[in-house]
Each structure stands twice: as C-alpha cells, then as structure tokens.
mmCIF file of C-alpha atoms in Angstrom:
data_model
loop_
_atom_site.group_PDB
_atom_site.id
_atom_site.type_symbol
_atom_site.label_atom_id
_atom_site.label_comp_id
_atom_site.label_asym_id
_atom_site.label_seq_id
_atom_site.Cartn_x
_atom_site.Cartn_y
_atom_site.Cartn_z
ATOM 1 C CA UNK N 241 9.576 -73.399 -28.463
ATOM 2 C CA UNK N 242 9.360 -72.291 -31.930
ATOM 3 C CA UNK N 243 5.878 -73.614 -32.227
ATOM 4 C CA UNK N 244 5.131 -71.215 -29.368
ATOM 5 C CA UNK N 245 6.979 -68.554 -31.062
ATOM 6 C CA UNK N 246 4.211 -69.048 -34.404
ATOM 7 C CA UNK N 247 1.298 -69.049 -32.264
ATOM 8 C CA UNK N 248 2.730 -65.723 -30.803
ATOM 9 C CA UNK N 249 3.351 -64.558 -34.503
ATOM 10 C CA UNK N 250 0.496 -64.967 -35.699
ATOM 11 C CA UNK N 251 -1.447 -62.890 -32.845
ATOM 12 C CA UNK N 252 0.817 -60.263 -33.766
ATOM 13 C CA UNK N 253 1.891 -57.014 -36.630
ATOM 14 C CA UNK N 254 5.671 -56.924 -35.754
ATOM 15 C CA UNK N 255 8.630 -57.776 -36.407
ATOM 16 C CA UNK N 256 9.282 -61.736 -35.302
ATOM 17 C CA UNK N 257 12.878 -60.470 -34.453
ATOM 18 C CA UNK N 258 10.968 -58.242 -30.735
ATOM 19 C CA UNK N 259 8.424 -61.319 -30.357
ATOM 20 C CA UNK N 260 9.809 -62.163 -26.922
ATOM 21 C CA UNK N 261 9.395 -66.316 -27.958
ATOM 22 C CA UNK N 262 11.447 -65.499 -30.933
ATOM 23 C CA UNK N 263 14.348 -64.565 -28.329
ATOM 24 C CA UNK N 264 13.155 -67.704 -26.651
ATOM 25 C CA UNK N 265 13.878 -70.073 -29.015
ATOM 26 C CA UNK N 266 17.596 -68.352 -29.947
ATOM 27 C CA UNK N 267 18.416 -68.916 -26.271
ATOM 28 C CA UNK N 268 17.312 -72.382 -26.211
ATOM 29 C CA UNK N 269 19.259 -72.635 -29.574
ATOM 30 C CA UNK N 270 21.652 -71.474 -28.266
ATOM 31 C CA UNK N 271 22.411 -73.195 -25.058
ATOM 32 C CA UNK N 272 21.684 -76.858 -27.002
ATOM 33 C CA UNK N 273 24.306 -75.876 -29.816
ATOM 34 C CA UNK N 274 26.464 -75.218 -26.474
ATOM 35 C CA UNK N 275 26.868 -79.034 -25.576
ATOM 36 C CA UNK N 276 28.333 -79.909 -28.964
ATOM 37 C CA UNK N 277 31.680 -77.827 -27.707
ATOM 38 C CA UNK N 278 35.211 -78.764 -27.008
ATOM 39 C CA UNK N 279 35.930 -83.290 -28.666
ATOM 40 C CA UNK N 280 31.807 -83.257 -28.936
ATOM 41 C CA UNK N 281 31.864 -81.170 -31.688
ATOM 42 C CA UNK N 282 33.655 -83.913 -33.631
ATOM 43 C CA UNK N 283 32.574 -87.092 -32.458
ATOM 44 C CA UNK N 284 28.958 -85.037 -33.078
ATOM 45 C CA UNK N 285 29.449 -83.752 -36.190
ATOM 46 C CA UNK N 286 27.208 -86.123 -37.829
ATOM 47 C CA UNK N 287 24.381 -85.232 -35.771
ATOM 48 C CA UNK N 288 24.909 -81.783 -35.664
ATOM 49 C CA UNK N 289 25.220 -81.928 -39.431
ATOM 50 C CA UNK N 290 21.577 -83.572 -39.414
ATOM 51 C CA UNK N 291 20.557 -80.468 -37.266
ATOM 52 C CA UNK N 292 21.445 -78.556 -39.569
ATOM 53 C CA UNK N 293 20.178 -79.722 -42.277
ATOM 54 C CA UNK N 294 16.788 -81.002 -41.368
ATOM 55 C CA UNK N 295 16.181 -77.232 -39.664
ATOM 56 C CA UNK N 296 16.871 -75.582 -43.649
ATOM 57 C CA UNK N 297 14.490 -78.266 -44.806
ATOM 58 C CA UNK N 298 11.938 -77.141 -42.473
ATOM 59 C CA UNK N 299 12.261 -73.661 -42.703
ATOM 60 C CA UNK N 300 11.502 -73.970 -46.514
ATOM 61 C CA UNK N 301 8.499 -76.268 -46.098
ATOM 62 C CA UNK N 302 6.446 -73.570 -45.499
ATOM 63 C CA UNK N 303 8.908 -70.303 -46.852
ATOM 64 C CA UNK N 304 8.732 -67.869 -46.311
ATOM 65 C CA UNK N 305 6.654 -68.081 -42.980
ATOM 66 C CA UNK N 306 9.211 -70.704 -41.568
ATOM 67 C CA UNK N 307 12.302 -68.573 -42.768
ATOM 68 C CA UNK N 308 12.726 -67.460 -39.130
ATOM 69 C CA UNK N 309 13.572 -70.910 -37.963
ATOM 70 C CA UNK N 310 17.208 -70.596 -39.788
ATOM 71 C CA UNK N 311 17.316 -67.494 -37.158
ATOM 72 C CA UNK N 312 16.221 -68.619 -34.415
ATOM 73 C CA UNK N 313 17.374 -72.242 -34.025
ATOM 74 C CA UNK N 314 19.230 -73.068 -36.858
ATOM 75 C CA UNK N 315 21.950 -70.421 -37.219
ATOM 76 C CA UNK N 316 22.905 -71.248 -33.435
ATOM 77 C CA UNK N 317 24.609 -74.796 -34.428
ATOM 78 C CA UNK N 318 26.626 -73.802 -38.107
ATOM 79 C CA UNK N 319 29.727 -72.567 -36.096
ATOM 80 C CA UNK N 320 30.327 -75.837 -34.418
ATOM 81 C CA UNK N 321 30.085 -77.407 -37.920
ATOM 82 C CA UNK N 322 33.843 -77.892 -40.028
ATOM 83 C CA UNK N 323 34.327 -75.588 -42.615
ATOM 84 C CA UNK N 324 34.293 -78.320 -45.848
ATOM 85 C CA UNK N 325 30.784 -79.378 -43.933
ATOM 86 C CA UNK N 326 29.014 -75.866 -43.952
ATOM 87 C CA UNK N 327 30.600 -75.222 -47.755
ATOM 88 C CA UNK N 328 29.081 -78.877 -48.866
#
C-alpha cells in the first residue's frame, strides 16, 4: 500500500496528506494495529515493538521522502505499545 501511495506521490504537486493512497495506507494501518487489542496487545508486544521500530528505520532511510510512513502506517500501532516501551 504505501508503495502505491509513492508511485501516486510522485505523479503528483500536493500535499501526501489528500493523496487518496495516503488515506489508504492509514486505514490499512489502522485496521492491522486493530488485531493487537484486548491480551494481544501483551502477549504481542514484542512484535508490535518490532513494528514499530523497523517502520522509524524505514522512514529515515530515505528522509525526508519516507517521513510520511511514520503517518501513515507507523503512528497507527504506538498506542497499543506500554508506556516504558514508547519512552525507551
């Protein structure tokens, strides 16, 4: 999804936030962060954790063209993260 979402950037001049994949990839985001809720989020944690992280690393691969990732997919899974995780 977000690779679609670059393609679709990159034919446009706006802002990534009204590119209709952009919205895209926040609901898909958004409904895979949904399956870590309830008990998953802790016996997940670890993965979600990995998530998490490996999405910052790849939005600064390539920043600040990939800063949009932390957006779009990223920002979708730090809730169901423990507070001492996000803060570490």
């Amino acid at each position: 999804a977000y690779q679609r979402h670059e393609e679709e950037l990159s034919r446009t001049d706006g802002d990534y936030s009204s590119v209709q994949s952009f919205s895209d990839c926040k609901d898909l985001s958004s409904r895979l962060s949904a399956t870590f809720a309830g008990a998953a989020r802790s016996k997940h944690r670890l993965h979600i954790l990995e998530i998490v992280k490996n999405g910052i690393a790849f939005a600064f691969e390539d920043a600040p063209k990939k800063l949009s990732f932390l957006e779009g997919s990223v920002l979708q899974f730090v809730p169901k993260l423990p507070v001492s995780d996000i803060m570490d």
